[in-house]
Coordinates of C-alpha atoms in Angstrom, one line a residue:
Chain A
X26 CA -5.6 31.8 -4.7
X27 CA -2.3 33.7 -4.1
X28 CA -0.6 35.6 -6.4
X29 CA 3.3 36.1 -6.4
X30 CA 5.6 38.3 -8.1
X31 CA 9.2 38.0 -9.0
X32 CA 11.2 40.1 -11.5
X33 CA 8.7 42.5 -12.7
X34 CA 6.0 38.9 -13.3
X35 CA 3.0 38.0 -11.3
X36 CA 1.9 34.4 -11.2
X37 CA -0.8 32.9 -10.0
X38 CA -0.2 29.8 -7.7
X39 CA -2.4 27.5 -5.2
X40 CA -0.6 26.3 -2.2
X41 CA 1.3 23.9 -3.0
X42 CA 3.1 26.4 -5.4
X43 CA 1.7 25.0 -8.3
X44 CA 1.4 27.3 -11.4
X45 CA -2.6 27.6 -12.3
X46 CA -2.4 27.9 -15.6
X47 CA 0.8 26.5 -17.9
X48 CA 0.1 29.2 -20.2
X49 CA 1.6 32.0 -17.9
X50 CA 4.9 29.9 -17.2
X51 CA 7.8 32.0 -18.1
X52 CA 12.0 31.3 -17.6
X53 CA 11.2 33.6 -14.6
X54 CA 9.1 31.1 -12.6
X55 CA 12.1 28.6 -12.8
X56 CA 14.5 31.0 -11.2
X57 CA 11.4 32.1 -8.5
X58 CA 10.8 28.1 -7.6
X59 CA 13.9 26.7 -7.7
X60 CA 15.1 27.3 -3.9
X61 CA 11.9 26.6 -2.7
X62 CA 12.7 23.1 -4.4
X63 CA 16.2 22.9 -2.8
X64 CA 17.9 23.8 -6.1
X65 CA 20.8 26.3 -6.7
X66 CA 21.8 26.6 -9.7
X67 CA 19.5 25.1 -13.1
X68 CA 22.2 23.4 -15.2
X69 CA 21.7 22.1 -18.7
X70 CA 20.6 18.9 -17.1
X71 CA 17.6 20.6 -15.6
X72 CA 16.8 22.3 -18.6
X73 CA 16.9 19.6 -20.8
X74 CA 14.1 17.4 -18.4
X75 CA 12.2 20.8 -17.9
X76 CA 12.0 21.4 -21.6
X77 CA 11.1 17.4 -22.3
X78 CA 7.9 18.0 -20.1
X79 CA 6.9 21.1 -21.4
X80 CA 7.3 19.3 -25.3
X81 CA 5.3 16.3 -23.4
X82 CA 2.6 18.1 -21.8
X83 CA 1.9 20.6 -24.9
X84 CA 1.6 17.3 -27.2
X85 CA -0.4 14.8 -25.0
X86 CA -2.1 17.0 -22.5
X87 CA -0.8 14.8 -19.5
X88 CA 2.6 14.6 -17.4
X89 CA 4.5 11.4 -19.0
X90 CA 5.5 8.5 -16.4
X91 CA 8.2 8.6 -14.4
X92 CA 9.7 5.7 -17.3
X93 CA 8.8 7.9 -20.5
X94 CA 10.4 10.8 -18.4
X95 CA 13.9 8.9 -17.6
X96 CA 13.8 7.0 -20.9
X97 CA 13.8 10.0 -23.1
X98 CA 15.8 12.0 -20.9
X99 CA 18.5 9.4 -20.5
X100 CA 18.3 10.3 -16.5
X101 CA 17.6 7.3 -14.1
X102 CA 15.5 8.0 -11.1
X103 CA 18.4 8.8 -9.6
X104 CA 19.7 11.3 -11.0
X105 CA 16.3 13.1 -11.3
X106 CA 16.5 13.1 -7.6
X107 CA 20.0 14.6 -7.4
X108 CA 18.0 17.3 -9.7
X109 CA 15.0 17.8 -8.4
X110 CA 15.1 16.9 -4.9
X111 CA 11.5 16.8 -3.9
X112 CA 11.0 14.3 -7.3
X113 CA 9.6 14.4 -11.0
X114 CA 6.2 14.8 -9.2
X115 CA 6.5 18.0 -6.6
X116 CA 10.5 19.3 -8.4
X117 CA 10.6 18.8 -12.1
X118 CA 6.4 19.5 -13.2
X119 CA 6.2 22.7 -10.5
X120 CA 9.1 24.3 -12.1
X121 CA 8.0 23.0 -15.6
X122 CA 4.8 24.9 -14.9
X123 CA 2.6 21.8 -15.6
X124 CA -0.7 21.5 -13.0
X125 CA -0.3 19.5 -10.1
X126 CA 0.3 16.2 -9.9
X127 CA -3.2 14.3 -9.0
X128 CA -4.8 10.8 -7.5
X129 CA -4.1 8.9 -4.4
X130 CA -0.3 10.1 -3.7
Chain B
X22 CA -14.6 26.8 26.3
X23 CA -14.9 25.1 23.0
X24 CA -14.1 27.7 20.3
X25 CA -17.3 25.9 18.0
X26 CA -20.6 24.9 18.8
X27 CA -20.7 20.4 18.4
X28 CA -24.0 19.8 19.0
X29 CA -24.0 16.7 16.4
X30 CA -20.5 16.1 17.8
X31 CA -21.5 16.2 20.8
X32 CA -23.9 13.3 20.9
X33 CA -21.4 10.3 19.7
X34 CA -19.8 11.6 23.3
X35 CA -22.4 8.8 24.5
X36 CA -22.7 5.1 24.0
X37 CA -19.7 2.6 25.4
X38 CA -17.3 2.5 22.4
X39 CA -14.3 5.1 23.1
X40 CA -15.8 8.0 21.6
X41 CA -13.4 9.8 19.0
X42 CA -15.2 13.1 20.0
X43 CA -14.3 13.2 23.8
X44 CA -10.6 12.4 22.8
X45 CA -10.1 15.0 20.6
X46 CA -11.8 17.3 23.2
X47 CA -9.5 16.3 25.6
X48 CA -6.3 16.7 23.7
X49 CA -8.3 20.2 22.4
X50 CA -8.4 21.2 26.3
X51 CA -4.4 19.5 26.7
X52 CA -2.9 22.1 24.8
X53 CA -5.6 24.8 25.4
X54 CA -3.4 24.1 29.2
X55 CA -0.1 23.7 28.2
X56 CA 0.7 22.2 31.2
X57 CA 4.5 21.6 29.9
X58 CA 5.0 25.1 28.6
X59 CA 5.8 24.0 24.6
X60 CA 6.1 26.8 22.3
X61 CA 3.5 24.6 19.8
X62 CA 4.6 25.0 16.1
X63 CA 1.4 25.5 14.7
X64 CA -1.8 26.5 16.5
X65 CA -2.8 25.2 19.5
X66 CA -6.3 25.5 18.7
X67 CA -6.2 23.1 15.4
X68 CA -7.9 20.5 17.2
X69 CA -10.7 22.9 18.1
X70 CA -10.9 24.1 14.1
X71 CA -11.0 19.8 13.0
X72 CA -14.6 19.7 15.0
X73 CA -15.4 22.6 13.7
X74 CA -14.9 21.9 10.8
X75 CA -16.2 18.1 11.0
X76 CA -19.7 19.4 12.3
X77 CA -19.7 21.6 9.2
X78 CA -19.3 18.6 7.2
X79 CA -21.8 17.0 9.7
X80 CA -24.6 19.8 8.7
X81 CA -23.7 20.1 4.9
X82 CA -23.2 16.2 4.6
X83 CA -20.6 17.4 2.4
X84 CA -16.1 17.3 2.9
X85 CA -14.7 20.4 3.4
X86 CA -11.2 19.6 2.1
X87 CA -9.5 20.8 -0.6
X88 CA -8.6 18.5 -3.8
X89 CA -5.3 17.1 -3.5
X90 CA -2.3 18.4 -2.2
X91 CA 1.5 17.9 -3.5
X92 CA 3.7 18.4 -0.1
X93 CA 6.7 16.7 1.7
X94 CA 10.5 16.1 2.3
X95 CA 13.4 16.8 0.0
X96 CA 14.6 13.5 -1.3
X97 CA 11.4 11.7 -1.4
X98 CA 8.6 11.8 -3.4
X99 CA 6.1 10.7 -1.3
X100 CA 5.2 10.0 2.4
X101 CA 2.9 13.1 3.2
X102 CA -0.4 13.6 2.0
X103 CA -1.3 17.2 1.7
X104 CA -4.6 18.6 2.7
X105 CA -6.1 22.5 2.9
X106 CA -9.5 23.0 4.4
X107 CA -11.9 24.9 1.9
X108 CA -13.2 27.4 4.3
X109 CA -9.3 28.3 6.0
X110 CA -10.6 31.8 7.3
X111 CA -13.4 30.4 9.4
X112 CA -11.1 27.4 10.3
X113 CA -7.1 28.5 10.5
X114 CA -5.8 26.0 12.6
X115 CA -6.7 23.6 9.7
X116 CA -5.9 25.3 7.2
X117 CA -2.7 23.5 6.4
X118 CA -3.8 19.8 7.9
X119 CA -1.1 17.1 6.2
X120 CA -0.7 13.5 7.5
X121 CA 2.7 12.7 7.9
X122 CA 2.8 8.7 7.0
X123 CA 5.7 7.0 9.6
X124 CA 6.8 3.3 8.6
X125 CA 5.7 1.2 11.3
X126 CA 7.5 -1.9 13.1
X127 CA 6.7 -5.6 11.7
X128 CA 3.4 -6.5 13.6
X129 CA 3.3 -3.0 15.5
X130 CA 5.0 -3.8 18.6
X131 CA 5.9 -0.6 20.4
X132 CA 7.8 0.6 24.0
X133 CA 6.5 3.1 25.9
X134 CA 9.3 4.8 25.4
X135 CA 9.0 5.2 22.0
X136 CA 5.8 5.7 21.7
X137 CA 6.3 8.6 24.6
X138 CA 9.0 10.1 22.5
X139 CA 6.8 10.0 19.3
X140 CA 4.3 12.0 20.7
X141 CA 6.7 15.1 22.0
X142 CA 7.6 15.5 18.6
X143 CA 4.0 15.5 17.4
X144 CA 2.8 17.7 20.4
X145 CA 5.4 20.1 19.2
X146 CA 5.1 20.2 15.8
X147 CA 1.3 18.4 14.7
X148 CA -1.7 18.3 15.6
X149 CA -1.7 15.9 18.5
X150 CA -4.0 13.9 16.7
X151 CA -2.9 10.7 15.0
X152 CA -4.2 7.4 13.6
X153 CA -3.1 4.3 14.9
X154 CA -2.6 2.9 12.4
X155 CA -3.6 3.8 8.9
X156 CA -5.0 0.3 6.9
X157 CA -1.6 0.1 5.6
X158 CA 0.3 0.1 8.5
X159 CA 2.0 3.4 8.7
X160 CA 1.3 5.4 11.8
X161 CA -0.4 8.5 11.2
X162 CA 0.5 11.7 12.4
X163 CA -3.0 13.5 11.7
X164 CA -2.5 17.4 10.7
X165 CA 0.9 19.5 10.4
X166 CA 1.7 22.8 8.3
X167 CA 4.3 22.5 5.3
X168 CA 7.1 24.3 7.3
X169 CA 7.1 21.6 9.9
X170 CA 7.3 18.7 7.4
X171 CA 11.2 19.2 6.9
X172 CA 11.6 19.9 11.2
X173 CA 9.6 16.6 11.6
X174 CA 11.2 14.4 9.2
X175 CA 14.2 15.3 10.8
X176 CA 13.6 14.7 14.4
X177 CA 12.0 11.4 13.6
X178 CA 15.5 10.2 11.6
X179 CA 17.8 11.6 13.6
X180 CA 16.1 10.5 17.5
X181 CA 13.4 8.0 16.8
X182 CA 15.6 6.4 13.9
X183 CA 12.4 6.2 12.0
X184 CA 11.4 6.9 8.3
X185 CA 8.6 8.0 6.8
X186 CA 6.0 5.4 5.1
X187 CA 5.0 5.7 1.8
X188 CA 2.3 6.7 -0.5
X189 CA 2.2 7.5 -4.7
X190 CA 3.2 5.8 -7.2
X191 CA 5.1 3.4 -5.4
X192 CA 5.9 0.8 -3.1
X193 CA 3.9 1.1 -0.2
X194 CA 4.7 0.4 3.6
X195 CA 4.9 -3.1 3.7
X196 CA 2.5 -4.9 7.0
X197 CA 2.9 -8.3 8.7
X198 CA 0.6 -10.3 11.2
X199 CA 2.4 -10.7 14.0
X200 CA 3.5 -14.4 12.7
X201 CA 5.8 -16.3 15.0
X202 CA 6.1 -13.6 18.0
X203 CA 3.2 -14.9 19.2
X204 CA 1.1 -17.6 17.5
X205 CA 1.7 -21.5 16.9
X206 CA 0.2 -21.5 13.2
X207 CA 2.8 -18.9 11.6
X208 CA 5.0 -20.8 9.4
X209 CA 7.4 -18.4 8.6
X210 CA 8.8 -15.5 10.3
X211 CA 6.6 -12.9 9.0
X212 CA 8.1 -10.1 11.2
X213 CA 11.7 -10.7 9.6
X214 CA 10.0 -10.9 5.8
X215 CA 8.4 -7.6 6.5
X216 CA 11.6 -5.9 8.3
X217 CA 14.0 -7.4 5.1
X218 CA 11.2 -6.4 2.5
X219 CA 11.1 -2.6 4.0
X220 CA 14.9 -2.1 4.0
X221 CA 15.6 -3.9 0.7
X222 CA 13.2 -2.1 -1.5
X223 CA 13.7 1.6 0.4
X224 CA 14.3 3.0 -2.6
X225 CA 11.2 1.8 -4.5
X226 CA 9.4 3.1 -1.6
X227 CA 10.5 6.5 -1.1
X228 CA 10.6 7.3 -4.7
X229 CA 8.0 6.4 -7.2
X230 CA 9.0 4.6 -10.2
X231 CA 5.9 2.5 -10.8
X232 CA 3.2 2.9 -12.9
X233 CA 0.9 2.9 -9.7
X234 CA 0.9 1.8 -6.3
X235 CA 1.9 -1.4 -5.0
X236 CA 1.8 -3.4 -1.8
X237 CA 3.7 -6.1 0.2
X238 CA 1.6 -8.1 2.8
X239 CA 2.5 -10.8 4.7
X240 CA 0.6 -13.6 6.6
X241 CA 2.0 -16.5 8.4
X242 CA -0.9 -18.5 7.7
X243 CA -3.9 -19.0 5.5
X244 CA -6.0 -17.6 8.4
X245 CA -4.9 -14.0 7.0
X246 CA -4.7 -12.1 10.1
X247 CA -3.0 -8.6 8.3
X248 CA -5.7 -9.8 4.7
X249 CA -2.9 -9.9 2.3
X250 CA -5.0 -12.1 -0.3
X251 CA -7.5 -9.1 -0.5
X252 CA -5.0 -5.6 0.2
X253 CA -1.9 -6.4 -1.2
X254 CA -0.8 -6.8 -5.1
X255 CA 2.2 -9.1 -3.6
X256 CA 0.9 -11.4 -1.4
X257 CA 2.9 -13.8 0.8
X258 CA 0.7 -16.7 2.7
X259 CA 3.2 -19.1 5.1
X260 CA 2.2 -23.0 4.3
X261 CA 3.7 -26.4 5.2
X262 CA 4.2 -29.1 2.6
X263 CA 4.2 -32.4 4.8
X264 CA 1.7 -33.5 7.2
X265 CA -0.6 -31.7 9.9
X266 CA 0.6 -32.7 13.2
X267 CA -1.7 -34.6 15.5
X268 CA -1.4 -35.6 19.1
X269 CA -3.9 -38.0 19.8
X270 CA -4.3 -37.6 23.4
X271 CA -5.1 -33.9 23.4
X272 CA -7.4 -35.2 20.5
X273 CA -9.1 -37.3 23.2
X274 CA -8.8 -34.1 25.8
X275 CA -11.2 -32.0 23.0
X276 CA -13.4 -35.2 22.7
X277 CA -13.9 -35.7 26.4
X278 CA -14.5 -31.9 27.6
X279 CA -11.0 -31.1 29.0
X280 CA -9.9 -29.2 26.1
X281 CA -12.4 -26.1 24.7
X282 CA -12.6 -26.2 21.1
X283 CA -11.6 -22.6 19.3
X284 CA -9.6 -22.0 22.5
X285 CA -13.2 -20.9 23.7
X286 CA -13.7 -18.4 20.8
X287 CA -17.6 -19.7 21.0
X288 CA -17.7 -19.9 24.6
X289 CA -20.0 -17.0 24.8
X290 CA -23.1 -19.0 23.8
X291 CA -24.1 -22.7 24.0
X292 CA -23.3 -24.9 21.2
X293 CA -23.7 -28.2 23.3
X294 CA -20.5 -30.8 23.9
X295 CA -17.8 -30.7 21.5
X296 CA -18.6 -32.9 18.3
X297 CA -15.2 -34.1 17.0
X298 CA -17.5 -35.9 13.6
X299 CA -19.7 -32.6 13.0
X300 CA -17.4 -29.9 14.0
X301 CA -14.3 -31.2 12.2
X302 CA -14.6 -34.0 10.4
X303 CA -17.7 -33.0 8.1
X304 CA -16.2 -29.5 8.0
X305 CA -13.1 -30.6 6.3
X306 CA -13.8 -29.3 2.8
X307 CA -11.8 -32.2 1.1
X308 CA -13.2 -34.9 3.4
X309 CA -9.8 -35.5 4.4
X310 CA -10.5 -36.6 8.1
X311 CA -11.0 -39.7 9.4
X312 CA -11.9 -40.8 13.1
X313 CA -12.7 -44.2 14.5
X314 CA -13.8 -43.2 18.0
X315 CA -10.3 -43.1 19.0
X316 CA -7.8 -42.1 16.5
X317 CA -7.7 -39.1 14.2
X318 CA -6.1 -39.4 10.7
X319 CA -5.8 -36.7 7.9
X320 CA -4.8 -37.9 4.4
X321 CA -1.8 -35.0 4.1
X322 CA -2.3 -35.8 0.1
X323 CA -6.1 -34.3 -0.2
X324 CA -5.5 -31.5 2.5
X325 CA -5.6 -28.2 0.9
X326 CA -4.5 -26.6 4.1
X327 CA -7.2 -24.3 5.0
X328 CA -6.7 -24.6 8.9
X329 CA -10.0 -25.2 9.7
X330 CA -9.1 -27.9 11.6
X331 CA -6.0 -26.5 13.7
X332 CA -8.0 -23.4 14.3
X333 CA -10.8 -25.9 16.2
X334 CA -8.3 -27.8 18.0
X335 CA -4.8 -25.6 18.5
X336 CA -4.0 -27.9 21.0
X337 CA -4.2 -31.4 19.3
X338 CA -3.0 -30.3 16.0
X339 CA -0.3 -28.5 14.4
X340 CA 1.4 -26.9 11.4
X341 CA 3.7 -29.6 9.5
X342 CA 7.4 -29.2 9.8
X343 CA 8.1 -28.8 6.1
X344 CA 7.3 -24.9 5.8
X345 CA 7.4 -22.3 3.5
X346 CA 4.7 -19.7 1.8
X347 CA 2.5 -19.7 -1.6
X348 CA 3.1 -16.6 -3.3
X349 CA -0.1 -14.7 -5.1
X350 CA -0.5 -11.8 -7.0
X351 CA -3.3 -8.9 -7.8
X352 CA -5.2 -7.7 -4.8
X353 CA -6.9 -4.5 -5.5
X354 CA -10.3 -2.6 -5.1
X355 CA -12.5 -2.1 -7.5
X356 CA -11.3 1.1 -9.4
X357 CA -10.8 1.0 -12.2
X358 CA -11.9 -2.4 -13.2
X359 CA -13.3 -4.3 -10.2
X360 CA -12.5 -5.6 -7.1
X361 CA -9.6 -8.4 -7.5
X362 CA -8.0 -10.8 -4.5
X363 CA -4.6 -12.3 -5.2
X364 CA -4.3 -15.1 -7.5
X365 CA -1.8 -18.2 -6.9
X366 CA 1.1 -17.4 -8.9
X367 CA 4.0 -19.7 -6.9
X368 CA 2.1 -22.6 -4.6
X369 CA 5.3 -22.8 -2.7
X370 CA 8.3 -20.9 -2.3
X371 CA 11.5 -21.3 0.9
X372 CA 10.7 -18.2 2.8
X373 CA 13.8 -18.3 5.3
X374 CA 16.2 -15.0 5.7
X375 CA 17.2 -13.5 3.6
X376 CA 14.2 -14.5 1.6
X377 CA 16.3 -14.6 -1.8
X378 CA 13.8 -16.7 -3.5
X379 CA 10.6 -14.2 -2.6
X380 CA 12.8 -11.6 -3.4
X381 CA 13.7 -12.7 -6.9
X382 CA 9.6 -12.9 -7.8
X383 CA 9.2 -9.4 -6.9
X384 CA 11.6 -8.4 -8.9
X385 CA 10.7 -10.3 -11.8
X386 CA 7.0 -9.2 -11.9
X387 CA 8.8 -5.7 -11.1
X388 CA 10.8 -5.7 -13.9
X389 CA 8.0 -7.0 -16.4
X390 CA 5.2 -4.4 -14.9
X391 CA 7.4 -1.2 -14.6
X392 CA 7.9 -1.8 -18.3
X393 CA 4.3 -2.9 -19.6
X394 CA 2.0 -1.7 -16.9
X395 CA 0.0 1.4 -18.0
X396 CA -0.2 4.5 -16.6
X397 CA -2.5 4.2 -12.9
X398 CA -2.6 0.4 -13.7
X399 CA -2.5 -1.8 -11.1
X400 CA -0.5 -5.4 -11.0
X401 CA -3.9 -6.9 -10.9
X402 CA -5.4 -5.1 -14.1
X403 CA -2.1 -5.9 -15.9
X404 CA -2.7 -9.6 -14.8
X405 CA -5.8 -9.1 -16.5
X406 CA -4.6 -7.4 -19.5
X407 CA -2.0 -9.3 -20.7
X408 CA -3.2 -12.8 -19.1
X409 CA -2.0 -15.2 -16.2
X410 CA 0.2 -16.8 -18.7
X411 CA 2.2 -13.4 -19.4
X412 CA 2.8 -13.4 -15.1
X413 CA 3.8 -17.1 -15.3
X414 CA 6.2 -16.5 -18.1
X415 CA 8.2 -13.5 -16.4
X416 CA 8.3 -15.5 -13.2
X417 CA 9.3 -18.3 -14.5
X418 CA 6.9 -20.5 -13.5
X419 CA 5.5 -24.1 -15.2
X420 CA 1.7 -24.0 -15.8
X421 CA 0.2 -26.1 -13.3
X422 CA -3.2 -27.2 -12.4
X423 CA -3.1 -24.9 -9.3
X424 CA -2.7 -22.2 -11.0
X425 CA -6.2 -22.3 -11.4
X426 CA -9.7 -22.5 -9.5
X427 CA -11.4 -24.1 -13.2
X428 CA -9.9 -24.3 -16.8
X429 CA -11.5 -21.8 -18.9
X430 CA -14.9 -23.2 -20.3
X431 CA -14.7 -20.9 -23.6
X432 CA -12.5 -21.8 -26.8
X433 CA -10.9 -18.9 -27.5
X434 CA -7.5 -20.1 -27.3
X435 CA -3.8 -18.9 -28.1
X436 CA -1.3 -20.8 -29.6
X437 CA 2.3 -19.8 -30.2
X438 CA 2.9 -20.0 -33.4
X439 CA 6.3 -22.4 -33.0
X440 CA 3.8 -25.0 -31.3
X441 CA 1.7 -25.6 -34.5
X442 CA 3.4 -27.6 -37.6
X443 CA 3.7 -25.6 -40.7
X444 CA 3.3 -22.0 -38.4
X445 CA 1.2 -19.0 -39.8
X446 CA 2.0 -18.4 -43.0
X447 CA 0.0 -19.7 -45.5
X448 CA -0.9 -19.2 -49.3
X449 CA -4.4 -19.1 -50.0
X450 CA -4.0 -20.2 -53.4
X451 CA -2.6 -23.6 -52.1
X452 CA -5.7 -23.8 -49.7
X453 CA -7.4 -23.1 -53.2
X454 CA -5.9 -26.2 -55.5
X455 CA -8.1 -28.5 -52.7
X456 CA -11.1 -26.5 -51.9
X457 CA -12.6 -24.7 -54.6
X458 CA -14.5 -21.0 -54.1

């Protein structure tokens, strides 16, 4: 597995880009991925569905579904898009630092 | 020069059906040539690495891909499948080996022209290998790298005017059978449902909002010629309400030897003269068929349809005039809880552009299984779940008697508690001034 550093942190990713392990997610990882996921800046919207599945994946172990996600975030699919352009899937949980999304995609 | 020894490759190079081995070897040796010069995006050898690979799997008797793999375009969130070999130093030119998923046209009618320009993209930028097509529908383009996803996505929008297909949590790539381009049973246009279907609900297929996957198929007949009954949760099945059609004189052409029945389909064995009373009539699984030695009748009110007939003699008999398409619902294999086929949900519904009516079901049961479906839950499994009557209610269907193959035969049955007099609430002690303890 590949290791990358950024900022003084290493991380340690598979090829997808995927974090291995949540636990070394740090604000750093967010500002490594985010052009890689077509983002430019991380606004307080991006924070506020980054930090909702973080709080989600800490308390139930799993990635919620794309409805829990836009019903407690108050985003419609949308808008996640206009976000996280590669999705809540491949975007939102890589930068969140949550494994990779699994099953017949 | 192959660049890995085949030797159990090698041998399915013999026998007469077109040998996936000697095609790959030849498109290995194709770009091995370069013969038009491209400057090939990833390497030229990663047909060479697949049969390497593929024998190793064919001496271990074990895959030799990675789990997984989260790749694709920006703006969808699904459409590729992502796939990394587990031994990428012996084999590098698999390494990265996605299939690109592209949404097919309804019943896969191509020009050469397109197909022509297709493959210069892929030649450039995959594999050259491909699936035509995958059991979905989509074509497959078999093996790219993650930098070219982006490149390839948009060459195919901007000069093929193609999309991607799709795969997730979502609507899948809706298929067809080839309906009323070419065949006199199709009672719809199934080609036009499929097209509308794809371009309405683009943005349930590119981006998954479902609990799981689901799939649009649609068949012009009961014969099932693209299996929507058993490989799609929404399953649309053309029908006629009036009468079978039935020209008596081509009736008499099967009977006397002119006309072969099956349009020959058994003609490659001998099955004696054609027996109007034993190959039809008696066949008819509601007895429905009557012939007097020189008339043929069918009572339209016991004919369940099942073309059994019209199939035998395409020539004498025909679809009603009266058409339209029964609607079912729940196709899916067995994981997690066992294999399902569609169940009848609407026995007959208009299905003319722009399919309004069809399209209002789907978004009913869409709106009802988005909400309650679990998490990796197919339609089917909901259907299960929270009952047949649940799916009636949220289409908006009447119970009816074809709702189902046989009533239920045990008694464990729900009432709503406005249909019973006096409703749930009761006071024991009441129950207790007439029954003592």
């Amino acid at each position: 597995m590949a290791e990358v550093s950024f900022k003084g942190k290493t991380f340690e990713v598979d090829e997808d880009g995927f974090l291995l392990r949540f636990e070394e997610w740090s604000p750093e990882w967010v500002e490594f991925v985010k052009e890689s996921e077509g983002i430019a800046e991380i606004t307080e919207d991006h924070q506020k569905i980054l930090d909702f599945l973080q709080d989600y994946y800490k308390k139930n172990g799993i990635a919620p579904m794309v409805r829990i996600l836009s019903k407690n975030t108050g985003f419609k699919l949308k808008q996640v898009y206009e976000l996280f352009p590669s999705g809540p899937g491949k975007g939102a949980c890589k930068m969140a630092g949550l494994p990779k999304p699994t099953g017949c995609v | 020069m192959a660049k890995h020894a085949t030797p159990k490759l090698d041998q399915l190079e013999s026998g007469p059906w077109p040998s996936f081995v000697s095609d790959i070897k030849q498109e290995a040796e194709n770009r091995a040539k370069n013969p038009k010069g491209l400057d090939y995006q990833i390497p030229v050898d990663c047909p060479e690495d697949l049969l390497g690979v593929l024998e190793l799997s064919y001496n271990d008797g074990e895959t030799h891909w990675k789990h997984g793999g989260i790749v694709g375009v920006f703006g969808y969130g699904g459409g590729v499948i992502g796939r990394y070999c587990d031994q990428p130093e012996k084999f590098p030119g698999v390494a990265h080996f996605h299939t690109v998923r592209l949404n097919q046209p309804s019943g896969k009618y191509y020009t050469s022209e397109y197909l022509r320009a297709l493959c210069d993209i892929w030649d450039l930028r995959g594999s050259g290998l491909t699936n035509m097509h995958g059991s979905t529908g989509d074509i497959v383009l078999l093996g790219t790298t993650t930098p070219q996803l982006e490149e390839i996505f948009w060459e195919v929008t901007h000069n093929l005017d193609t999309d991607l297909g799709g795969s997730g949590s979502n609507l899948r790539t809706p298929a067809d059978c080839l309906g009323q381009t070419r065949c006199e049973y199709a009672c719809y246009d199934t080609s036009a449902l499929a097209l509308e279907m794809t371009r309405e609900y683009q943005d349930e297929l590119h981006r998954p909002a479902f609990p799981y996957k689901f799939k649009f198929k649609f068949d012009g007949c009961p014969n099932g010629c693209v299996a929507a009954i058993a490989r799609s949760d929404f399953s649309v099945i053309g029908t006629w309400k009036d009468g079978i059609k039935i020209d008596q004189a081509a009736v008499k052409a099967y009977v006397a030897g002119e006309f072969k029945p099956n349009a020959g389909a058994h003609s490659g064995r001998d099955w004696g003269k054609f027996d109007l009373v034993e190959e039809v009539v008696k066949r008819c699984p509601s007895e429905a068929i009557s012939w007097d030695g020189s008339t043929m009748s069918i009572d339209r009110k016991e004919c369940v349809r099942c073309m059994h007939c019209i199939n035998t003699m395409p020539r004498a008999l025909r679809i009603g005039d009266e058409r339209g398409a029964s609607i079912l619902c729940g196709a899916k294999a067995p994981i997690l809880d066992g294999a399902q086929m569609s169940s009848l949900v609407v026995p007959f519904v208009e299905a003319e552009a722009p399919f309004d009516e069809i399209k209002e079901v789907v978004e009913n049961i869409w709106d009802w299984w988005m909400e309650e479906g679990k998490n990796r839950e197919r339609l089917g499994e909901t259907m299960k779940r929270l009952s047949l009557q649940k799916l009636l209610e949220v289409t908006g269907q009447q119970a009816d008697p074809r709702h189902v193959m046989e009533p239920r035969h045990n008694p464990y049955i729900f009432f709503k508690e406005e249909e019973v007099p006096g409703g749930w609430d009761r006071d024991i002690t009441e129950y207790r001034k007439r029954h003592l303890r």
